[in-house]
Amino acid sequence: MEAAPRDNNGSLALDPAWEHERLRLEMLAAMTDPATIEILDACAPDHPREIVEIGAGAGTVARHLARRHPGARVWATDIDLRHLDSGGLPNLVPLRHDAAVDPAPVRGVDLIHCRSVLIFLDDPQAVLGRLAGWLAPGGCIVVEELAGFPPYDPTTVVGGALDAVSQVLSRDAGADPQWVRDLMVDPPQPLVRHGLTDCGAQMRVYPFRPGSAASEFSRLTLEQLRPRLLGRGHLTAAQFEAAVSRLRDDDLAEPSSSVLSVWGHRPR
């Protein structure tokens, strides 16, 4: 998953200790893992030896990588490991680690993946440069971000609620919508600027359907942020409940959840 974004007072905006956080992470994985795995399997160099999964969350992607590349060591890193399930895989190494400040877990990384992490950091461009510097020649980095920017249509029930979530994560937790916009070109210029080649980009859209992973992930994110959304006047209680009800019960073509994936390789 994701980094644990903090507000200006240092408290967690998306708290790993929240009672339903593991389920929220599982819904994110159920929604996005198939496309993520497809990209990683296509981008991974032959016979990788060192793989780093940043913001490993519940560990679903790290476990796939460990099974897919049994000869590699997979470093499953996160600033909070409480939800990480290593699956008993001998080549999966959990590591408490902050990619913004800590050194690389190992030299010469062949594959790096992070999802919904860099957007919450103070300087995602600088951290991307650090990560690119960890790559071995021929190594690949895959960066994915939830692309709720530009904001959802605030005139709809669900769109207004999700736009409020975007505002909370931007203003209170430092999420940088410009970072996602910068990535939305092909080839993605932030990767090119760090000397990466063979770059690409892909956007996947996940419509909201009753009981779908996309709907449940958004509903659970709303539920976790309820105190901030109501306490700071982003939504009224009636608006909040209406959005939660629609996400749980209705078939919504718009708005939808989307994920931007970009990748690049260090030249040999």
PDB file of C-alpha atoms in Angstrom:
ATOM      1  CA  MET A   1       0.000   0.000   0.000  1.00  0.00           C
ATOM      2  CA  GLU A   2       0.526   3.241   0.878  1.00  0.00           C
ATOM      3  CA  ALA A   3       2.482   5.581   3.013  1.00  0.00           C
ATOM      4  CA  ALA A   4       0.805   6.712   6.218  1.00  0.00           C
ATOM      5  CA  PRO A   5       0.201  10.414   5.476  1.00  0.00           C
ATOM      6  CA  ARG A   6       0.424  12.809   8.399  1.00  0.00           C
ATOM      7  CA  ASP A   7      -1.215  16.141   8.954  1.00  0.00           C
ATOM      8  CA  ASN A   8       0.643  19.274   9.950  1.00  0.00           C
ATOM      9  CA  ASN A   9       0.472  18.263  13.614  1.00  0.00           C
ATOM     10  CA  GLY A  10       2.181  14.939  12.923  1.00  0.00           C
ATOM     11  CA  SER A  11      -0.872  12.732  13.489  1.00  0.00           C
ATOM     12  CA  LEU A  12      -1.722  10.065  10.946  1.00  0.00           C
ATOM     13  CA  ALA A  13      -4.367  11.062   8.407  1.00  0.00           C
ATOM     14  CA  LEU A  14      -4.829   7.406   7.410  1.00  0.00           C
ATOM     15  CA  ASP A  15      -4.060   5.584  10.629  1.00  0.00           C
ATOM     16  CA  PRO A  16      -2.663   2.019  10.376  1.00  0.00           C
ATOM     17  CA  ALA A  17      -4.261   1.360  13.771  1.00  0.00           C
ATOM     18  CA  TRP A  18      -7.800   2.070  12.522  1.00  0.00           C
ATOM     19  CA  GLU A  19      -9.963  -1.001  13.149  1.00  0.00           C
ATOM     20  CA  HIS A  20     -10.815  -1.548   9.470  1.00  0.00           C
ATOM     21  CA  GLU A  21      -7.490  -0.519   7.931  1.00  0.00           C
ATOM     22  CA  ARG A  22      -6.499  -4.080   7.016  1.00  0.00           C
ATOM     23  CA  LEU A  23      -9.764  -4.492   5.111  1.00  0.00           C
ATOM     24  CA  ARG A  24      -9.239  -1.135   3.385  1.00  0.00           C
ATOM     25  CA  LEU A  25      -5.795  -2.301   2.233  1.00  0.00           C
ATOM     26  CA  GLU A  26      -7.249  -5.604   1.045  1.00  0.00           C
ATOM     27  CA  MET A  27      -9.840  -3.740  -1.040  1.00  0.00           C
ATOM     28  CA  LEU A  28      -7.110  -1.592  -2.600  1.00  0.00           C
ATOM     29  CA  ALA A  29      -5.189  -4.770  -3.430  1.00  0.00           C
ATOM     30  CA  ALA A  30      -8.242  -6.528  -4.859  1.00  0.00           C
ATOM     31  CA  MET A  31      -8.922  -3.539  -7.082  1.00  0.00           C
ATOM     32  CA  THR A  32      -5.410  -2.829  -8.320  1.00  0.00           C
ATOM     33  CA  ASP A  33      -3.247  -5.958  -7.964  1.00  0.00           C
ATOM     34  CA  PRO A  34      -4.223  -7.628 -11.272  1.00  0.00           C
ATOM     35  CA  ALA A  35      -3.046  -4.634 -13.339  1.00  0.00           C
ATOM     36  CA  THR A  36      -0.040  -4.065 -11.067  1.00  0.00           C
ATOM     37  CA  ILE A  37       1.078  -7.671 -11.435  1.00  0.00           C
ATOM     38  CA  GLU A  38       0.632  -7.550 -15.208  1.00  0.00           C
ATOM     39  CA  ILE A  39       2.905  -4.495 -15.406  1.00  0.00           C
ATOM     40  CA  LEU A  40       5.512  -5.892 -13.009  1.00  0.00           C
ATOM     41  CA  ASP A  41       5.686  -9.202 -14.843  1.00  0.00           C
ATOM     42  CA  ALA A  42       6.183  -7.350 -18.138  1.00  0.00           C
ATOM     43  CA  CYS A  43       8.770  -4.882 -16.802  1.00  0.00           C
ATOM     44  CA  ALA A  44      10.876  -7.097 -14.539  1.00  0.00           C
ATOM     45  CA  PRO A  45      14.363  -7.836 -15.864  1.00  0.00           C
ATOM     46  CA  ASP A  46      15.309 -11.455 -16.449  1.00  0.00           C
ATOM     47  CA  HIS A  47      16.403 -13.283 -13.304  1.00  0.00           C
ATOM     48  CA  PRO A  48      16.256 -10.387 -10.820  1.00  0.00           C
ATOM     49  CA  ARG A  49      18.223 -10.841  -7.619  1.00  0.00           C
ATOM     50  CA  GLU A  50      17.100  -7.897  -5.485  1.00  0.00           C
ATOM     51  CA  ILE A  51      13.532  -6.507  -5.480  1.00  0.00           C
ATOM     52  CA  VAL A  52      12.186  -3.713  -3.258  1.00  0.00           C
ATOM     53  CA  GLU A  53       8.466  -3.212  -2.619  1.00  0.00           C
ATOM     54  CA  ILE A  54       7.999   0.207  -0.978  1.00  0.00           C
ATOM     55  CA  GLY A  55       4.886   0.736   1.134  1.00  0.00           C
ATOM     56  CA  ALA A  56       4.162  -2.990   1.162  1.00  0.00           C
ATOM     57  CA  GLY A  57       0.984  -2.678   3.254  1.00  0.00           C
ATOM     58  CA  ALA A  58      -0.629  -6.103   3.584  1.00  0.00           C
ATOM     59  CA  GLY A  59       2.067  -7.636   1.359  1.00  0.00           C
ATOM     60  CA  THR A  60      -0.001  -8.886  -1.577  1.00  0.00           C
ATOM     61  CA  VAL A  61       2.346  -7.556  -4.263  1.00  0.00           C
ATOM     62  CA  ALA A  62       5.459  -8.554  -2.314  1.00  0.00           C
ATOM     63  CA  ARG A  63       4.158 -12.112  -1.993  1.00  0.00           C
ATOM     64  CA  HIS A  64       3.469 -12.288  -5.728  1.00  0.00           C
ATOM     65  CA  LEU A  65       6.985 -11.068  -6.499  1.00  0.00           C
ATOM     66  CA  ALA A  66       8.531 -13.555  -4.085  1.00  0.00           C
ATOM     67  CA  ARG A  67       6.645 -16.434  -5.711  1.00  0.00           C
ATOM     68  CA  ARG A  68       7.223 -15.180  -9.258  1.00  0.00           C
ATOM     69  CA  HIS A  69      10.975 -14.751  -8.682  1.00  0.00           C
ATOM     70  CA  PRO A  70      12.039 -17.470  -6.212  1.00  0.00           C
ATOM     71  CA  GLY A  71      15.712 -16.739  -6.884  1.00  0.00           C
ATOM     72  CA  ALA A  72      15.319 -13.109  -5.823  1.00  0.00           C
ATOM     73  CA  ARG A  73      15.255 -11.525  -2.396  1.00  0.00           C
ATOM     74  CA  VAL A  74      12.136  -9.369  -2.018  1.00  0.00           C
ATOM     75  CA  TRP A  75      12.404  -6.545   0.520  1.00  0.00           C
ATOM     76  CA  ALA A  76       8.870  -5.691   1.708  1.00  0.00           C
ATOM     77  CA  THR A  77       9.296  -2.253   3.257  1.00  0.00           C
ATOM     78  CA  ASP A  78       6.899   0.044   5.064  1.00  0.00           C
ATOM     79  CA  ILE A  79       7.010   2.592   7.862  1.00  0.00           C
ATOM     80  CA  ASP A  80       4.484   0.393   9.718  1.00  0.00           C
ATOM     81  CA  LEU A  81       4.541  -3.399   9.304  1.00  0.00           C
ATOM     82  CA  ARG A  82       1.543  -4.370  11.417  1.00  0.00           C
ATOM     83  CA  HIS A  83      -0.572  -5.458   8.425  1.00  0.00           C
ATOM     84  CA  LEU A  84       2.197  -7.192   6.479  1.00  0.00           C
ATOM     85  CA  ASP A  85       1.683 -10.915   5.808  1.00  0.00           C
ATOM     86  CA  SER A  86       4.875 -12.508   4.498  1.00  0.00           C
ATOM     87  CA  GLY A  87       3.090 -15.764   3.678  1.00  0.00           C
ATOM     88  CA  GLY A  88       5.994 -17.715   5.156  1.00  0.00           C
ATOM     89  CA  LEU A  89       7.998 -17.143   1.969  1.00  0.00           C
ATOM     90  CA  PRO A  90      11.708 -17.576   2.705  1.00  0.00           C
ATOM     91  CA  ASN A  91      12.822 -14.972   0.164  1.00  0.00           C
ATOM     92  CA  LEU A  92      10.467 -12.235   1.425  1.00  0.00           C
ATOM     93  CA  VAL A  93      12.178  -9.929   3.934  1.00  0.00           C
ATOM     94  CA  PRO A  94       9.977  -7.499   5.928  1.00  0.00           C
ATOM     95  CA  LEU A  95      11.781  -4.254   6.724  1.00  0.00           C
ATOM     96  CA  ARG A  96      10.619  -1.198   8.636  1.00  0.00           C
ATOM     97  CA  HIS A  97      11.894   1.541   6.354  1.00  0.00           C
ATOM     98  CA  ASP A  98      11.193   5.116   5.258  1.00  0.00           C
ATOM     99  CA  ALA A  99      12.119   5.546   1.599  1.00  0.00           C
ATOM    100  CA  ALA A 100      12.284   9.326   1.997  1.00  0.00           C
ATOM    101  CA  VAL A 101      15.214   9.259   4.426  1.00  0.00           C
ATOM    102  CA  ASP A 102      16.581   5.730   4.889  1.00  0.00           C
ATOM    103  CA  PRO A 103      19.319   4.282   2.686  1.00  0.00           C
ATOM    104  CA  ALA A 104      18.555   1.561   0.171  1.00  0.00           C
ATOM    105  CA  PRO A 105      17.969  -1.830   1.792  1.00  0.00           C
ATOM    106  CA  VAL A 106      20.570  -3.283  -0.564  1.00  0.00           C
ATOM    107  CA  ARG A 107      22.820  -2.116  -3.385  1.00  0.00           C
ATOM    108  CA  GLY A 108      21.963  -2.783  -7.013  1.00  0.00           C
ATOM    109  CA  VAL A 109      18.186  -3.226  -6.976  1.00  0.00           C
ATOM    110  CA  ASP A 110      16.728  -4.918 -10.061  1.00  0.00           C
ATOM    111  CA  LEU A 111      13.062  -4.006  -9.545  1.00  0.00           C
ATOM    112  CA  ILE A 112      11.375  -1.346  -7.395  1.00  0.00           C
ATOM    113  CA  HIS A 113       7.617  -0.929  -6.977  1.00  0.00           C
ATOM    114  CA  CYS A 114       5.589   1.554  -4.962  1.00  0.00           C
ATOM    115  CA  ARG A 115       1.870   2.302  -4.989  1.00  0.00           C
ATOM    116  CA  SER A 116       0.175   5.309  -3.412  1.00  0.00           C
ATOM    117  CA  VAL A 117       3.356   6.299  -1.593  1.00  0.00           C
ATOM    118  CA  LEU A 118       5.232   9.150  -3.274  1.00  0.00           C
ATOM    119  CA  ILE A 119       2.189  11.432  -3.466  1.00  0.00           C
ATOM    120  CA  PHE A 120       2.204  11.706   0.342  1.00  0.00           C
ATOM    121  CA  LEU A 121       5.874  12.661   0.662  1.00  0.00           C
ATOM    122  CA  ASP A 122       7.155  16.221   0.990  1.00  0.00           C
ATOM    123  CA  ASP A 123       9.207  16.051  -2.221  1.00  0.00           C
ATOM    124  CA  PRO A 124       8.142  13.097  -4.396  1.00  0.00           C
ATOM    125  CA  GLN A 125      10.426  14.195  -7.233  1.00  0.00           C
ATOM    126  CA  ALA A 126      13.477  14.073  -4.938  1.00  0.00           C
ATOM    127  CA  VAL A 127      12.488  10.671  -3.546  1.00  0.00           C
ATOM    128  CA  LEU A 128      11.991   9.352  -7.074  1.00  0.00           C
ATOM    129  CA  GLY A 129      15.544  10.450  -7.790  1.00  0.00           C
ATOM    130  CA  ARG A 130      16.774   8.554  -4.730  1.00  0.00           C
ATOM    131  CA  LEU A 131      14.939   5.411  -5.834  1.00  0.00           C
ATOM    132  CA  ALA A 132      16.248   5.677  -9.393  1.00  0.00           C
ATOM    133  CA  GLY A 133      19.731   5.821  -7.899  1.00  0.00           C
ATOM    134  CA  TRP A 134      19.155   2.484  -6.171  1.00  0.00           C
ATOM    135  CA  LEU A 135      18.626   0.670  -9.474  1.00  0.00           C
ATOM    136  CA  ALA A 136      21.204  -1.655 -10.932  1.00  0.00           C
ATOM    137  CA  PRO A 137      21.985  -1.176 -14.640  1.00  0.00           C
ATOM    138  CA  GLY A 138      18.970  -2.540 -16.514  1.00  0.00           C
ATOM    139  CA  GLY A 139      16.832  -2.316 -13.381  1.00  0.00           C
ATOM    140  CA  CYS A 140      13.244  -1.073 -13.500  1.00  0.00           C
ATOM    141  CA  ILE A 141      11.050   1.092 -11.275  1.00  0.00           C
ATOM    142  CA  VAL A 142       7.236   1.031 -11.370  1.00  0.00           C
ATOM    143  CA  VAL A 143       5.398   3.890  -9.631  1.00  0.00           C
ATOM    144  CA  GLU A 144       1.613   3.857  -9.205  1.00  0.00           C
ATOM    145  CA  GLU A 145      -0.681   6.529  -7.807  1.00  0.00           C
ATOM    146  CA  LEU A 146      -4.408   6.761  -7.227  1.00  0.00           C
ATOM    147  CA  ALA A 147      -5.405   9.416  -9.713  1.00  0.00           C
ATOM    148  CA  GLY A 148      -8.271  11.250  -8.025  1.00  0.00           C
ATOM    149  CA  PHE A 149      -6.889  14.488  -9.426  1.00  0.00           C
ATOM    150  CA  PRO A 150      -8.156  16.711 -10.987  1.00  0.00           C
ATOM    151  CA  PRO A 151     -10.916  16.634  -8.349  1.00  0.00           C
ATOM    152  CA  TYR A 152     -14.108  14.635  -8.665  1.00  0.00           C
ATOM    153  CA  ASP A 153     -17.240  16.491  -9.723  1.00  0.00           C
ATOM    154  CA  PRO A 154     -18.365  18.162  -6.471  1.00  0.00           C
ATOM    155  CA  THR A 155     -21.944  18.543  -7.744  1.00  0.00           C
ATOM    156  CA  THR A 156     -22.708  14.806  -7.356  1.00  0.00           C
ATOM    157  CA  VAL A 157     -23.280  13.006  -4.045  1.00  0.00           C
ATOM    158  CA  VAL A 158     -20.310  10.655  -4.306  1.00  0.00           C
ATOM    159  CA  GLY A 159     -18.181  13.048  -6.320  1.00  0.00           C
ATOM    160  CA  GLY A 160     -18.587  15.746  -3.690  1.00  0.00           C
ATOM    161  CA  ALA A 161     -17.553  13.364  -0.925  1.00  0.00           C
ATOM    162  CA  LEU A 162     -14.513  12.097  -2.808  1.00  0.00           C
ATOM    163  CA  ASP A 163     -13.532  15.624  -3.733  1.00  0.00           C
ATOM    164  CA  ALA A 164     -13.633  16.386   0.003  1.00  0.00           C
ATOM    165  CA  VAL A 165     -11.339  13.399   0.626  1.00  0.00           C
ATOM    166  CA  SER A 166      -8.922  14.830  -1.951  1.00  0.00           C
ATOM    167  CA  GLN A 167      -9.016  18.179  -0.155  1.00  0.00           C
ATOM    168  CA  VAL A 168      -8.340  16.570   3.232  1.00  0.00           C
ATOM    169  CA  LEU A 169      -5.407  14.559   1.927  1.00  0.00           C
ATOM    170  CA  SER A 170      -4.034  17.583   0.065  1.00  0.00           C
ATOM    171  CA  ARG A 171      -4.449  20.261   2.719  1.00  0.00           C
ATOM    172  CA  ASP A 172      -4.146  18.210   5.904  1.00  0.00           C
ATOM    173  CA  ALA A 173      -1.768  15.416   4.890  1.00  0.00           C
ATOM    174  CA  GLY A 174       0.346  17.033   2.193  1.00  0.00           C
ATOM    175  CA  ALA A 175      -0.772  14.919  -0.785  1.00  0.00           C
ATOM    176  CA  ASP A 176       0.476  16.683  -3.907  1.00  0.00           C
ATOM    177  CA  PRO A 177      -1.982  16.545  -6.841  1.00  0.00           C
ATOM    178  CA  GLN A 178       0.587  18.219  -9.095  1.00  0.00           C
ATOM    179  CA  TRP A 179       2.794  15.150  -8.726  1.00  0.00           C
ATOM    180  CA  VAL A 180       0.122  12.990 -10.365  1.00  0.00           C
ATOM    181  CA  ARG A 181      -0.454  15.566 -13.107  1.00  0.00           C
ATOM    182  CA  ASP A 182       3.278  15.624 -13.836  1.00  0.00           C
ATOM    183  CA  LEU A 183       3.199  11.863 -14.378  1.00  0.00           C
ATOM    184  CA  MET A 184       0.234  12.021 -16.782  1.00  0.00           C
ATOM    185  CA  VAL A 185       2.276  12.222 -19.961  1.00  0.00           C
ATOM    186  CA  ASP A 186       3.866   9.544 -22.094  1.00  0.00           C
ATOM    187  CA  PRO A 187       6.736   9.223 -21.523  1.00  0.00           C
ATOM    188  CA  PRO A 188       6.386  10.374 -17.883  1.00  0.00           C
ATOM    189  CA  GLN A 189       8.757  13.316 -17.611  1.00  0.00           C
ATOM    190  CA  PRO A 190       9.695  12.879 -13.905  1.00  0.00           C
ATOM    191  CA  LEU A 191      11.241   9.520 -14.821  1.00  0.00           C
ATOM    192  CA  VAL A 192      12.930  10.880 -17.936  1.00  0.00           C
ATOM    193  CA  ARG A 193      14.470  13.726 -15.912  1.00  0.00           C
ATOM    194  CA  HIS A 194      16.186  11.147 -13.697  1.00  0.00           C
ATOM    195  CA  GLY A 195      17.825   9.480 -16.665  1.00  0.00           C
ATOM    196  CA  LEU A 196      15.456   6.535 -17.020  1.00  0.00           C
ATOM    197  CA  THR A 197      14.711   5.092 -20.450  1.00  0.00           C
ATOM    198  CA  ASP A 198      12.121   2.780 -22.020  1.00  0.00           C
ATOM    199  CA  CYS A 199       9.511   4.651 -19.989  1.00  0.00           C
ATOM    200  CA  GLY A 200       5.782   4.105 -20.251  1.00  0.00           C
ATOM    201  CA  ALA A 201       2.468   4.986 -18.661  1.00  0.00           C
ATOM    202  CA  GLN A 202      -0.924   3.367 -18.264  1.00  0.00           C
ATOM    203  CA  MET A 203      -4.202   4.459 -16.671  1.00  0.00           C
ATOM    204  CA  ARG A 204      -6.760   1.950 -15.388  1.00  0.00           C
ATOM    205  CA  VAL A 205     -10.296   2.992 -14.452  1.00  0.00           C
ATOM    206  CA  TYR A 206     -12.410   1.039 -11.945  1.00  0.00           C
ATOM    207  CA  PRO A 207     -16.143   1.893 -12.043  1.00  0.00           C
ATOM    208  CA  PHE A 208     -18.091   1.839  -8.813  1.00  0.00           C
ATOM    209  CA  ARG A 209     -20.392  -1.183  -8.556  1.00  0.00           C
ATOM    210  CA  PRO A 210     -22.221  -2.420  -5.418  1.00  0.00           C
ATOM    211  CA  GLY A 211     -19.842  -4.591  -3.415  1.00  0.00           C
ATOM    212  CA  SER A 212     -16.904  -4.009  -5.772  1.00  0.00           C
ATOM    213  CA  ALA A 213     -13.396  -3.503  -4.440  1.00  0.00           C
ATOM    214  CA  ALA A 214     -13.365   0.037  -5.882  1.00  0.00           C
ATOM    215  CA  SER A 215     -16.583   0.980  -4.079  1.00  0.00           C
ATOM    216  CA  GLU A 216     -15.542  -0.654  -0.817  1.00  0.00           C
ATOM    217  CA  PHE A 217     -12.087   0.936  -0.845  1.00  0.00           C
ATOM    218  CA  SER A 218     -13.577   4.397  -1.348  1.00  0.00           C
ATOM    219  CA  ARG A 219     -16.288   3.773   1.262  1.00  0.00           C
ATOM    220  CA  LEU A 220     -13.736   2.622   3.836  1.00  0.00           C
ATOM    221  CA  THR A 221     -11.498   5.597   3.102  1.00  0.00           C
ATOM    222  CA  LEU A 222     -14.473   7.870   3.728  1.00  0.00           C
ATOM    223  CA  GLU A 223     -15.218   6.047   6.982  1.00  0.00           C
ATOM    224  CA  GLN A 224     -11.659   6.390   8.231  1.00  0.00           C
ATOM    225  CA  LEU A 225     -11.602  10.101   7.406  1.00  0.00           C
ATOM    226  CA  ARG A 226     -15.077  10.755   8.852  1.00  0.00           C
ATOM    227  CA  PRO A 227     -13.833  12.845  11.834  1.00  0.00           C
ATOM    228  CA  ARG A 228     -11.784  15.106   9.568  1.00  0.00           C
ATOM    229  CA  LEU A 229     -14.462  15.410   6.884  1.00  0.00           C
ATOM    230  CA  LEU A 230     -17.202  16.327   9.364  1.00  0.00           C
ATOM    231  CA  GLY A 231     -15.113  18.088  11.996  1.00  0.00           C
ATOM    232  CA  ARG A 232     -13.546  20.489   9.524  1.00  0.00           C
ATOM    233  CA  GLY A 233     -16.748  21.227   7.645  1.00  0.00           C
ATOM    234  CA  HIS A 234     -15.855  19.492   4.373  1.00  0.00           C
ATOM    235  CA  LEU A 235     -19.158  17.568   4.488  1.00  0.00           C
ATOM    236  CA  THR A 236     -22.345  17.629   6.516  1.00  0.00           C
ATOM    237  CA  ALA A 237     -23.414  14.419   8.256  1.00  0.00           C
ATOM    238  CA  ALA A 238     -26.241  14.043   5.730  1.00  0.00           C
ATOM    239  CA  GLN A 239     -23.869  14.417   2.771  1.00  0.00           C
ATOM    240  CA  PHE A 240     -21.480  11.898   4.297  1.00  0.00           C
ATOM    241  CA  GLU A 241     -24.156   9.272   4.929  1.00  0.00           C
ATOM    242  CA  ALA A 242     -25.641   9.731   1.464  1.00  0.00           C
ATOM    243  CA  ALA A 243     -22.255   9.128  -0.176  1.00  0.00           C
ATOM    244  CA  VAL A 244     -21.543   6.046   1.940  1.00  0.00           C
ATOM    245  CA  SER A 245     -24.998   4.658   1.128  1.00  0.00           C
ATOM    246  CA  ARG A 246     -24.562   5.178  -2.604  1.00  0.00           C
ATOM    247  CA  LEU A 247     -21.114   3.557  -2.623  1.00  0.00           C
ATOM    248  CA  ARG A 248     -22.518   0.558  -0.768  1.00  0.00           C
ATOM    249  CA  ASP A 249     -25.761   0.102  -2.694  1.00  0.00           C
ATOM    250  CA  ASP A 250     -25.720   1.796  -6.104  1.00  0.00           C
ATOM    251  CA  ASP A 251     -24.283   1.071  -9.539  1.00  0.00           C
ATOM    252  CA  LEU A 252     -22.371   4.249 -10.395  1.00  0.00           C
ATOM    253  CA  ALA A 253     -20.834   4.873 -13.786  1.00  0.00           C
ATOM    254  CA  GLU A 254     -19.360   8.168 -12.572  1.00  0.00           C
ATOM    255  CA  PRO A 255     -17.251   9.054 -10.800  1.00  0.00           C
ATOM    256  CA  SER A 256     -14.849   6.124 -10.807  1.00  0.00           C
ATOM    257  CA  SER A 257     -11.593   5.170  -9.189  1.00  0.00           C
ATOM    258  CA  SER A 258      -8.479   5.282 -11.361  1.00  0.00           C
ATOM    259  CA  VAL A 259      -4.836   4.304 -10.981  1.00  0.00           C
ATOM    260  CA  LEU A 260      -1.929   5.723 -12.969  1.00  0.00           C
ATOM    261  CA  SER A 261       1.064   3.418 -13.477  1.00  0.00           C
ATOM    262  CA  VAL A 262       4.403   4.619 -14.868  1.00  0.00           C
ATOM    263  CA  TRP A 263       7.681   2.792 -15.336  1.00  0.00           C
ATOM    264  CA  GLY A 264      11.235   3.315 -16.515  1.00  0.00           C
ATOM    265  CA  HIS A 265      14.585   1.506 -16.710  1.00  0.00           C
ATOM    266  CA  ARG A 266      18.094   2.472 -15.754  1.00  0.00           C
ATOM    267  CA  PRO A 267      20.299   2.244 -18.846  1.00  0.00           C
ATOM    268  CA  ARG A 268      22.769  -0.639 -18.915  1.00  0.00           C
TER     269      ARG A 268
END
